[in-house]
């Protein structure tokens, strides 16, 4: 199937048409054959035609982006940061977020839709086949043309902006900016019984609004305030909705000026907020943002279709706003047809974007159309080359194609002799298809089962999203493939039980991506020790993450103990070189109700004659190591900082490393996995040790819940039997 994508950096504003496999359809998703998708001229053109200079300027101006870059440099070094930035710039990005078509398949948990149903969808790009989550899909009645239903996301955005403005029947509403959003907003406001004033610098757009029934359409000239006051009997409008984007502060201040005392100004577009206090303060105007298309936006559980908000408590959600827009279309209250300036075949998408950018498009909206006279290409796997694996080589396939795979695993695999990359599996195939040829992959797929059925694949790297690890591990075990899985092994205790049982019944070569144990500085530390280790103190001071960060999300992350804890536990086990006996853990500060969302914790591992303490706290400070490990042996002390600087005290006193280059062991970890696949001598972390780290992690979680020390032997027997 074909999909239109963009790059982060392309000064000419070009889009590309890629051949991709059919997207993966999860239990909460709907597979749709698109008939039309809408080009959102403002949002999409704003992402095209960026230059490197503009990106640097944007990064410098944004405090959050500056922080991300600094954190990445400190965490991974300049080389890794440069590779990550490069991949971010060249990898294909989905473009578009609104369309309509017919259902081809539904996920296991989807109700209310069947094959052949006519639907509109949000949050999916310009493609022949899309797989939105259920909360972004709404039915379309037979009387509504799909070309009109394709406006659904933009319709949801304007309806949400009117709700944020709290407009009531008979109120006067000003719509500042009469592009695609503004025209639909004006139409929806009229349908809600409002008196509407439209404002735009483009007289053609003003005329378009007048024909659609706007009560007054004006240009933003020096007489704007007087004309609006005359129209409203000197009172001002009740609410102003800004649907324009500008780097000037004139729009927001003009909006304040025409709005009545204690009125509302709602921002939908991006404008400079250098507000003159005389209107904002003296008139007690409420300034509000309208984000996306309703409650549920940016809430991962809602966006992924796992939850809905009760109707009686959240009357208007994202999906209900989308449904309301379709209702307005069905009653004829809103008619998008006059807004359309053209409908372009998907193969001519570049012409559509060029027409919008140059101003040659006669209307304010453009549609892309897709071929529907024949069955779409629904292949889940696309071959890059057809030759089989060369004799003597090890075949490796990869599940997942995110930043870690692009920036770490693929370059490291290419550096290992006699490795052949077989398949790359990802949910959509966009990243995979872009790098597959250069990386030497044989095929890309959105079907993990097809990847695992490849007879030339000897081992698989599982780098999918964390909740998917368990399923992919179990599939790989069933297929008899060697497994390298990124941490965490699993996110739920029940999943660990299932994996452990499968490994008992059908053992395979297995390792967990706990790369710190392979760091060259860790090797140097261990080689310097002359006797057994009595104590390890591991202090992790990570930067603060906001409450909506993915690591704290109930399903996607599960809390920072789950997402990161195995690393620290495994390294303690490695240094002490004895099996842990028990785990005791406590939350630092106020413990949350749901310990899966825990951010700060301390845990103690007890061994026969030794102890290890791990403290994880969001108290990072510039200049202090993010990870500091102190190892106490008999007559020796070693302090390892950020896997870049090692200070030894005692009989082998001295310093190793400058502290400028972090050696995290990713390349070495992959090398040991390949050595094990070849049957060569290796120091790979095997299933037994990996399962101990995972078991300790879940025991720590249980200790946090119960407040008691957890005996690891009893804990394991309760899970998997003696």
XYZ file of C-alpha atoms in Angstrom:
722
model
C 0.000 0.000 0.000
C 1.082 3.613 -0.475
C 1.571 6.315 2.138
C 2.619 9.956 1.901
C 5.401 10.982 4.285
C 7.677 13.942 4.904
C 11.132 14.527 6.329
C 11.946 16.806 9.245
C 14.414 18.740 7.101
C 13.621 19.498 3.475
C 13.996 23.135 2.360
C 11.902 22.469 -0.755
C 8.914 21.200 1.190
C 8.716 17.885 -0.629
C 6.661 14.874 0.302
C 7.338 11.270 -0.672
C 5.056 8.413 -1.664
C 6.275 5.192 -0.060
C 5.327 1.587 -0.745
C 4.689 0.095 2.693
C 3.241 -3.119 4.068
C -0.259 -3.093 5.508
C -0.120 -1.618 9.018
C -0.393 -3.854 12.043
C -3.912 -3.977 13.501
C -3.997 -4.364 17.281
C -6.982 -5.370 19.424
C -8.173 -1.748 19.780
C -7.616 -0.691 16.170
C -9.670 -0.591 12.977
C -8.222 -1.230 9.516
C -9.696 1.213 7.011
C -9.358 1.576 3.260
C -9.164 5.326 2.784
C -11.281 6.988 0.114
C -10.299 10.572 0.949
C -7.980 12.352 3.340
C -7.917 16.059 4.073
C -4.803 18.216 3.849
C -4.786 20.487 6.878
C -3.125 23.414 5.159
C -1.977 25.299 8.255
C -0.704 22.405 10.364
C 0.865 20.389 7.570
C 2.525 23.236 5.678
C 4.015 24.376 8.983
C 5.950 21.101 9.144
C 7.242 21.245 5.564
C 10.091 23.237 4.025
C 12.185 23.452 7.180
C 15.918 24.163 6.894
C 18.660 23.070 9.337
C 19.063 26.700 10.376
C 15.368 26.965 11.254
C 15.547 23.740 13.266
C 18.571 24.997 15.231
C 16.848 28.338 15.855
C 13.692 26.560 17.003
C 15.696 24.340 19.352
C 17.555 27.287 20.884
C 14.315 29.222 21.414
C 12.476 26.334 23.089
C 13.599 25.609 26.696
C 12.158 22.086 26.594
C 14.002 21.200 23.382
C 17.234 22.673 24.764
C 16.846 20.475 27.835
C 16.275 17.364 25.706
C 19.428 18.009 23.661
C 21.546 18.691 26.750
C 20.236 15.608 28.520
C 20.921 13.423 25.477
C 24.479 14.751 25.133
C 25.252 14.120 28.802
C 23.620 10.688 28.714
C 24.969 9.287 25.451
C 27.783 11.553 24.272
C 28.157 13.769 21.219
C 28.523 10.906 18.738
C 25.319 9.143 19.757
C 23.463 12.461 19.941
C 24.607 13.345 16.410
C 23.436 9.956 15.107
C 20.092 10.365 16.827
C 19.610 13.862 15.381
C 20.543 12.574 11.923
C 18.017 9.747 12.089
C 15.381 12.164 13.360
C 16.007 14.388 10.340
C 15.935 11.708 7.653
C 13.379 9.209 8.894
C 9.923 9.514 7.327
C 7.266 11.271 9.359
C 3.567 10.655 8.991
C 1.710 13.656 7.649
C -2.027 14.258 7.760
C -4.591 13.370 10.410
C -8.091 13.321 8.933
C -9.882 11.066 6.477
C -12.769 8.784 5.620
C -13.255 5.372 4.057
C -14.580 1.856 4.630
C -13.717 -0.748 7.244
C -11.648 -3.752 6.131
C -11.026 -5.390 9.521
C -11.462 -4.739 13.241
C -9.392 -5.618 16.298
C -10.479 -8.218 18.817
C -11.759 -5.672 21.353
C -13.497 -3.369 18.861
C -17.281 -3.252 19.058
C -19.848 -1.416 16.949
C -18.100 -1.686 13.576
C -18.149 -4.317 10.877
C -16.387 -4.921 7.577
C -17.759 -2.591 4.906
C -18.962 0.133 7.299
C -18.510 3.721 6.188
C -16.388 5.641 8.732
C -14.404 8.807 9.352
C -11.160 8.761 11.295
C -8.692 11.040 13.040
C -5.004 10.834 14.005
C -3.926 8.770 10.977
C -1.972 10.056 8.000
C -2.399 10.179 4.247
C -2.353 6.503 3.226
C -4.355 3.935 1.285
C -4.693 1.826 4.427
C -4.818 3.235 7.943
C -5.267 1.595 11.343
C -6.528 4.230 13.817
C -7.461 3.368 17.380
C -11.148 2.957 18.143
C -11.526 6.310 19.954
C -10.535 8.035 16.711
C -13.115 6.295 14.503
C -16.769 7.325 14.071
C -19.546 6.021 11.793
C -20.700 8.016 8.776
C -24.391 7.854 7.777
C -25.246 6.928 4.197
C -26.367 10.461 3.376
C -22.993 12.045 4.174
C -20.450 12.009 1.308
C -17.090 10.569 2.350
C -15.357 13.590 0.798
C -17.127 15.727 3.409
C -16.616 13.240 6.243
C -12.872 13.485 5.581
C -12.996 16.920 7.292
C -13.820 15.180 10.592
C -10.642 15.975 12.566
C -10.648 19.646 11.687
C -14.363 19.662 12.516
C -13.610 18.172 15.911
C -10.959 20.843 16.521
C -13.343 23.723 15.834
C -16.119 22.184 17.922
C -13.714 21.858 20.845
C -12.663 25.501 20.421
C -16.312 26.583 20.649
C -16.736 24.499 23.794
C -13.656 26.137 25.301
C -15.208 29.505 24.458
C -18.398 28.426 26.274
C -20.549 30.102 23.646
C -24.294 30.219 24.179
C -27.239 30.672 21.859
C -27.446 34.284 20.673
C -23.924 35.324 21.685
C -21.660 37.221 19.318
C -18.517 35.286 18.407
C -15.560 36.631 16.445
C -13.489 34.181 14.402
C -10.036 35.691 13.815
C -8.546 33.980 10.768
C -10.750 32.510 8.048
C -8.635 29.732 6.652
C -9.823 26.127 6.766
C -10.222 26.094 10.569
C -11.784 29.539 10.714
C -14.357 28.849 7.995
C -15.502 25.632 9.668
C -15.492 27.332 13.071
C -17.721 30.102 11.735
C -20.107 27.540 10.236
C -20.265 25.551 13.475
C -20.853 28.741 15.490
C -23.759 29.644 13.189
C -25.161 26.141 13.668
C -24.975 26.723 17.439
C -27.171 29.820 17.115
C -24.432 32.436 17.456
C -23.995 35.757 15.697
C -20.639 35.447 13.901
C -18.038 38.062 13.006
C -15.256 36.875 10.694
C -11.875 38.599 10.450
C -9.187 37.882 7.865
C -6.582 39.835 5.953
C -7.607 38.010 2.754
C -10.729 39.559 1.225
C -11.468 36.419 -0.800
C -11.772 34.468 2.428
C -13.997 37.160 3.895
C -16.250 36.887 0.857
C -16.315 33.090 1.191
C -17.444 33.508 4.801
C -20.153 35.992 3.829
C -21.556 33.544 1.298
C -21.633 30.890 4.014
C -23.769 33.121 6.227
C -21.319 34.980 8.484
C -23.070 38.088 9.823
C -20.075 40.413 9.414
C -16.723 39.844 7.701
C -13.912 42.377 8.100
C -10.249 42.925 7.413
C -7.948 43.605 10.408
C -7.421 47.266 9.560
C -7.168 50.231 11.886
C -10.961 50.555 12.026
C -11.556 46.961 13.154
C -12.305 47.816 16.781
C -14.688 50.654 15.843
C -16.566 48.504 13.304
C -16.961 45.627 15.753
C -18.118 48.001 18.506
C -20.647 49.573 16.159
C -21.918 46.117 15.239
C -22.293 45.089 18.903
C -23.822 48.315 20.250
C -20.490 49.326 21.846
C -20.332 46.163 23.967
C -17.819 44.013 22.105
C -18.097 40.362 21.153
C -18.733 37.752 23.824
C -15.883 35.545 22.679
C -13.073 35.643 20.129
C -11.590 32.451 18.724
C -8.172 32.904 17.138
C -7.764 30.489 14.215
C -4.830 32.385 12.707
C -1.100 31.886 13.208
C 1.353 34.753 13.396
C 4.640 35.798 14.978
C 3.140 39.199 15.646
C 1.394 40.171 18.882
C -1.135 42.264 16.944
C -3.703 39.470 16.634
C -3.997 38.627 20.320
C -4.116 42.288 21.360
C -6.664 43.136 18.688
C -8.751 40.177 19.879
C -8.636 41.513 23.440
C -9.685 44.925 22.212
C -12.841 43.736 20.443
C -13.919 41.361 23.238
C -16.329 42.598 25.906
C -15.541 42.865 29.599
C -15.207 39.411 31.180
C -15.369 37.859 27.716
C -13.276 34.951 26.460
C -10.399 34.750 23.998
C -9.568 31.220 22.819
C -6.326 30.322 21.043
C -6.469 27.615 18.406
C -3.643 28.902 16.206
C -0.168 29.908 17.389
C 0.318 33.632 17.953
C 2.835 35.679 19.896
C 1.536 36.368 23.415
C 3.050 39.752 24.154
C -0.214 40.998 25.670
C -0.909 44.635 26.480
C -2.196 44.646 30.082
C -4.799 47.391 29.631
C -7.262 45.092 27.869
C -6.311 41.832 29.530
C -6.285 43.230 33.055
C -8.870 45.997 33.066
C -11.453 44.035 31.091
C -10.891 40.793 33.063
C -10.786 38.757 29.888
C -10.218 35.014 30.128
C -7.452 33.791 27.821
C -7.768 30.096 27.022
C -6.122 27.509 24.841
C -8.034 24.894 22.887
C -5.953 21.756 22.537
C -6.649 19.283 19.739
C -10.213 18.010 19.444
C -11.431 17.305 22.958
C -10.852 15.589 26.305
C -8.672 12.538 25.781
C -6.068 14.376 23.711
C -2.531 13.377 24.767
C -3.882 10.884 27.323
C -2.148 7.767 26.076
C -4.664 5.281 27.469
C -7.526 7.140 25.761
C -5.645 7.732 22.519
C -4.781 4.019 22.324
C -8.426 3.058 22.836
C -7.912 1.309 26.180
C -10.293 3.572 28.135
C -13.243 5.866 27.534
C -14.577 8.588 29.822
C -18.057 8.054 31.312
C -20.712 9.987 29.406
C -22.235 11.373 32.599
C -18.949 12.879 33.772
C -17.209 13.875 30.532
C -19.984 14.752 28.123
C -17.769 15.730 25.199
C -14.669 13.658 24.508
C -12.525 13.596 21.382
C -14.669 10.911 19.836
C -17.979 12.562 20.784
C -16.823 15.831 19.221
C -15.978 13.940 16.027
C -19.424 12.349 16.100
C -21.051 15.766 16.577
C -19.294 17.131 13.500
C -20.582 14.210 11.434
C -24.085 14.959 12.783
C -23.769 18.584 11.643
C -22.827 17.315 8.188
C -25.785 14.942 8.122
C -28.271 17.734 8.940
C -26.740 20.160 6.430
C -25.832 22.626 9.203
C -22.215 22.595 7.976
C -21.286 22.204 4.307
C -17.556 21.868 3.498
C -18.060 21.763 -0.268
C -17.566 25.531 -0.876
C -14.238 25.329 0.982
C -12.751 22.759 -1.387
C -10.234 24.052 -3.864
C -9.363 20.708 -5.372
C -9.222 16.950 -5.020
C -5.896 15.400 -6.037
C -5.022 11.729 -6.545
C -2.622 10.559 -3.849
C 0.030 10.063 -6.524
C -0.126 13.840 -7.160
C 0.125 14.865 -3.506
C 3.099 17.132 -4.173
C 0.993 19.198 -6.581
C -1.629 19.655 -3.851
C 0.911 20.930 -1.333
C 2.520 23.187 -3.925
C -0.874 24.655 -4.826
C -1.591 25.464 -1.183
C 1.866 26.925 -0.577
C 1.871 29.126 -3.713
C -1.709 30.326 -3.199
C -2.921 28.907 -6.511
C -5.523 26.734 -4.767
C -8.870 28.462 -5.206
C -10.400 27.280 -1.956
C -9.019 26.865 1.568
C -8.961 23.059 1.583
C -7.639 20.234 -0.569
C -8.449 16.535 -0.531
C -6.369 13.548 -1.538
C -8.240 10.669 -3.144
C -7.315 6.986 -3.242
C -8.076 4.252 -5.715
C -11.044 2.231 -4.503
C -12.109 0.377 -7.641
C -9.809 -2.549 -6.783
C -8.668 -4.332 -3.640
C -5.783 -2.503 -1.969
C -2.376 -4.103 -1.609
C -2.666 -5.828 1.777
C 0.694 -7.570 1.915
C 2.171 -7.563 5.400
C 5.704 -8.278 4.145
C 7.728 -6.567 1.413
C 10.922 -8.138 0.063
C 13.979 -5.915 -0.343
C 16.070 -8.713 -1.850
C 15.258 -12.328 -2.661
C 18.575 -14.114 -2.167
C 18.945 -16.434 0.810
C 21.401 -16.171 3.664
C 25.021 -16.646 2.691
C 26.775 -19.754 3.956
C 28.579 -19.245 7.246
C 26.694 -16.100 8.236
C 24.437 -15.559 11.238
C 20.959 -14.304 10.371
C 19.580 -11.634 12.706
C 16.096 -10.100 12.525
C 14.812 -7.098 14.471
C 11.365 -6.472 15.952
C 10.819 -2.739 16.419
C 12.488 0.123 14.594
C 12.625 3.054 16.994
C 15.454 5.438 17.849
C 17.399 2.855 19.857
C 17.443 0.422 16.950
C 18.319 3.121 14.435
C 20.981 4.771 16.557
C 22.522 1.751 18.313
C 21.652 -1.748 17.186
C 21.753 -1.374 13.397
C 25.152 0.398 13.351
C 26.531 -2.142 15.835
C 25.199 -5.091 13.822
C 26.796 -3.769 10.653
C 30.147 -3.591 12.472
C 30.083 -7.293 13.444
C 31.651 -9.613 10.810
C 29.563 -12.349 9.191
C 26.220 -10.976 10.335
C 23.341 -10.807 7.878
C 20.323 -8.676 8.669
C 17.262 -10.623 7.627
C 14.013 -8.875 8.529
C 12.851 -5.724 10.283
C 9.359 -5.725 11.782
C 7.518 -2.606 12.899
C 3.899 -1.598 13.370
C 3.758 0.623 10.276
C 6.956 -0.135 8.350
C 7.861 3.536 7.746
C 11.170 3.560 9.610
C 12.005 0.026 8.517
C 11.528 0.609 4.785
C 13.710 3.725 4.920
C 16.750 2.032 6.454
C 16.261 -1.526 5.185
C 18.172 -1.211 1.930
C 21.134 0.658 3.431
C 21.269 -1.776 6.350
C 21.199 -4.762 4.008
C 17.881 -6.192 5.243
C 16.176 -8.879 3.189
C 12.613 -7.817 3.997
C 10.408 -5.566 6.111
C 7.148 -6.634 7.675
C 4.366 -5.585 10.009
C 3.719 -9.236 10.927
C 5.993 -10.645 13.645
C 4.827 -14.183 12.843
C 6.108 -13.851 9.267
C 9.454 -12.570 10.508
C 9.796 -15.497 12.918
C 8.903 -17.982 10.176
C 11.976 -16.936 8.180
C 14.202 -20.014 8.068
C 17.365 -17.921 7.695
C 16.782 -16.008 10.925
C 18.920 -17.508 13.701
C 18.333 -14.869 16.353
C 15.929 -12.001 16.921
C 16.367 -8.649 18.645
C 13.130 -7.698 20.399
C 13.051 -3.904 20.592
C 9.298 -3.350 20.381
C 7.280 -1.304 22.863
C 7.589 -2.585 26.424
C 4.079 -4.081 26.766
C 4.696 -6.147 23.606
C 7.881 -7.835 24.883
C 6.131 -10.783 26.513
C 4.091 -11.666 23.432
C 7.094 -11.399 21.129
C 9.309 -13.457 23.459
C 6.699 -16.220 23.618
C 6.332 -16.220 19.831
C 10.107 -16.430 19.423
C 10.339 -19.314 21.888
C 7.625 -21.144 19.977
C 9.551 -20.544 16.737
C 12.804 -21.771 18.320
C 14.705 -18.529 17.707
C 17.463 -17.185 19.938
C 16.310 -14.016 21.722
C 17.944 -10.722 22.655
C 15.230 -8.625 24.310
C 15.651 -5.031 25.426
C 14.840 -4.277 29.045
C 12.492 -4.656 30.708
C 12.017 -8.318 29.909
C 8.306 -7.898 30.690
C 6.184 -5.299 32.484
C 3.748 -7.572 34.331
C 4.397 -10.349 36.836
C 1.931 -12.675 35.097
C 3.869 -12.228 31.853
C 7.100 -13.169 33.631
C 5.419 -16.331 34.863
C 4.354 -17.213 31.305
C 7.822 -16.592 29.881
C 9.516 -18.573 32.663
C 7.169 -21.504 32.081
C 7.809 -21.411 28.331
C 11.575 -21.378 28.919
C 11.246 -24.416 31.177
C 9.316 -26.320 28.537
C 11.286 -25.219 25.492
C 14.584 -23.551 26.427
C 16.297 -21.355 23.860
C 19.370 -19.151 23.791
C 18.167 -16.083 25.658
C 19.644 -12.796 26.833
C 18.333 -9.533 28.212
C 19.742 -6.199 27.022
C 21.278 -5.178 30.351
C 24.193 -3.518 28.616
C 25.829 -1.901 31.654
C 27.438 -5.187 32.701
C 29.358 -5.176 29.380
C 30.745 -1.641 29.782
C 34.547 -1.604 29.389
C 34.804 0.383 32.618
C 32.819 -2.314 34.454
C 35.234 -4.908 33.073
C 38.193 -2.853 34.293
C 36.621 -2.510 37.728
C 36.012 -6.240 38.077
C 39.520 -7.074 36.912
C 40.979 -4.723 39.538
C 39.282 -6.480 42.460
C 41.477 -8.838 44.445
C 38.819 -10.245 46.758
C 35.081 -10.706 47.168
C 32.749 -7.707 47.206
C 30.999 -6.972 50.498
C 28.846 -4.005 49.507
C 27.635 -2.110 46.456
C 26.016 1.316 46.693
C 24.345 2.394 43.458
C 22.988 5.954 43.322
C 20.956 7.045 40.299
C 20.019 10.724 40.066
C 17.880 11.044 36.966
C 16.217 14.262 35.778
C 12.608 14.844 36.731
C 9.992 13.535 34.324
C 6.462 14.992 34.170
C 3.471 12.977 35.315
C 2.353 12.324 31.728
C 5.720 10.891 30.652
C 5.355 7.522 28.925
C 7.499 5.731 31.540
C 4.848 6.494 34.152
C 1.891 5.445 32.003
C 0.159 2.404 33.460
C 0.533 0.129 30.445
C 3.183 1.667 28.187
C 5.708 2.193 30.982
C 4.601 0.903 34.361
C 6.833 3.176 36.440
C 10.557 3.766 36.575
C 11.278 0.712 38.712
C 9.858 -1.442 35.905
C 11.346 0.483 32.989
C 14.866 0.819 34.433
C 15.262 -1.233 37.605
C 16.727 -4.402 36.032
C 19.831 -2.481 34.919
C 20.846 -1.545 38.455
C 19.885 -4.845 40.065
C 21.819 -6.848 37.488
C 24.987 -4.810 37.965
C 24.830 -5.325 41.739
C 24.416 -9.073 41.177
C 27.389 -9.059 38.790
C 29.740 -7.316 41.236
C 28.793 -9.398 44.263
C 28.799 -12.622 42.216
C 26.429 -14.448 44.542
C 22.719 -15.096 44.183
C 20.566 -12.588 46.088
C 18.477 -13.985 48.934
C 15.908 -11.250 49.599
C 14.775 -7.794 48.525
C 13.461 -4.902 50.589
C 12.209 -1.693 48.957
C 10.699 1.603 49.986
C 9.296 4.609 48.151
C 11.122 7.881 48.700
C 8.825 10.691 49.770
C 5.069 10.309 49.522
C 4.182 6.945 48.007
C 1.561 7.136 45.218
C -1.571 5.018 45.355
C -0.446 3.057 42.285
C 3.154 1.935 42.785
C 3.556 1.216 39.092
C 3.845 4.991 38.702
C 6.650 5.192 41.244
C 9.403 7.680 40.389
C 11.690 7.614 43.458
C 12.631 4.497 45.355
C 15.340 2.734 47.367
C 15.881 -1.005 47.463
C 18.239 -3.314 49.301
C 19.416 -6.688 48.022
C 20.629 -9.131 50.651
C 23.198 -11.804 49.785
C 25.083 -14.393 51.816
C 27.610 -12.099 53.489
C 27.005 -9.074 51.282
C 24.521 -6.311 50.593
C 23.668 -3.942 47.736
C 21.729 -0.687 47.949
C 20.105 1.046 44.995
C 18.739 4.581 45.326
C 16.832 6.019 42.366
C 15.823 9.637 42.811
C 14.752 12.478 40.517
C 17.310 14.819 42.029
C 19.740 15.161 39.170
C 21.957 18.237 39.218
C 24.280 19.558 36.552
C 27.836 18.395 37.135
C 26.918 15.433 39.339
C 27.010 11.911 37.840
C 23.682 10.490 36.780
C 24.850 7.049 37.885
C 27.473 6.492 40.568
C 28.453 3.010 41.704
C 30.627 2.469 44.781
C 32.017 -1.045 45.218
C 33.481 -2.063 48.595
C 35.800 -5.071 48.614
C 38.275 -6.139 51.289
C 40.979 -3.493 51.284
C 39.688 -1.915 48.079
C 37.132 0.698 47.100
C 36.110 1.523 43.531
C 33.945 4.438 42.416
C 32.483 4.337 38.910
C 30.868 7.509 37.562
C 28.596 7.411 34.525
C 30.562 4.481 33.064
C 33.151 6.970 31.918
C 35.440 7.500 34.916
C 36.737 4.878 37.341
C 38.583 5.792 40.544
C 40.314 2.971 42.445
C 41.473 3.120 46.063
C 43.677 0.609 47.850
C 46.358 -1.674 46.471
C 45.584 -0.785 42.865
C 44.850 2.903 43.370
C 44.486 5.062 40.323
C 42.051 6.582 37.866
C 40.854 5.272 34.522
C 38.876 7.294 32.023
C 38.478 11.025 31.589
C 34.749 11.247 32.274
C 34.119 12.612 28.787
C 33.041 9.417 27.045
C 30.381 7.113 28.413
C 30.959 3.457 27.562
C 27.571 1.857 28.158
C 28.301 -1.570 26.678
C 25.712 -1.697 23.878
C 28.184 -2.856 21.227
C 29.751 -5.411 23.565
C 26.352 -6.818 24.609
C 25.392 -7.464 21.004
C 28.822 -8.954 20.306
C 28.437 -11.478 23.121
C 24.989 -12.494 21.831
C 26.429 -13.138 18.377
C 29.349 -15.083 19.859
C 26.862 -17.278 21.721
C 24.909 -17.844 18.491
C 28.119 -18.986 16.822
C 28.917 -21.343 19.676
C 32.061 -19.393 20.529
C 33.312 -18.647 24.077
C 31.344 -15.745 25.489
C 30.272 -13.928 28.650
C 26.653 -13.395 27.596
C 24.046 -12.865 30.294
C 21.999 -16.048 30.079
C 18.422 -16.844 31.031
C 19.170 -17.781 34.646
C 20.942 -14.545 35.521
C 18.546 -12.435 33.451
C 15.534 -13.999 35.151
C 17.079 -13.270 38.567
C 17.299 -9.551 37.733
C 13.675 -9.552 36.568
C 12.552 -11.555 39.586
C 14.279 -9.067 41.928
C 12.572 -6.185 40.145
C 9.119 -7.665 40.726
C 10.064 -8.639 44.281
C 10.994 -5.008 44.924
C 7.601 -3.963 43.580
C 5.930 -6.454 45.925
C 7.984 -5.162 48.856
C 6.877 -1.625 48.067
C 3.255 -2.777 48.207
C 3.514 -4.923 51.323
C 6.158 -3.083 53.318
C 7.861 -6.421 53.997
C 11.122 -8.051 52.951
C 10.524 -10.507 50.105
C 12.305 -13.871 50.252
C 13.393 -14.531 46.668
C 13.337 -18.316 46.846
C 9.762 -18.378 48.136
C 8.787 -15.666 45.655
C 10.143 -17.668 42.721
C 8.510 -20.919 43.878
C 5.168 -19.141 44.199
C 5.511 -18.003 40.586
C 7.025 -20.948 38.760
C 7.140 -23.821 41.228
C 10.159 -25.317 43.041
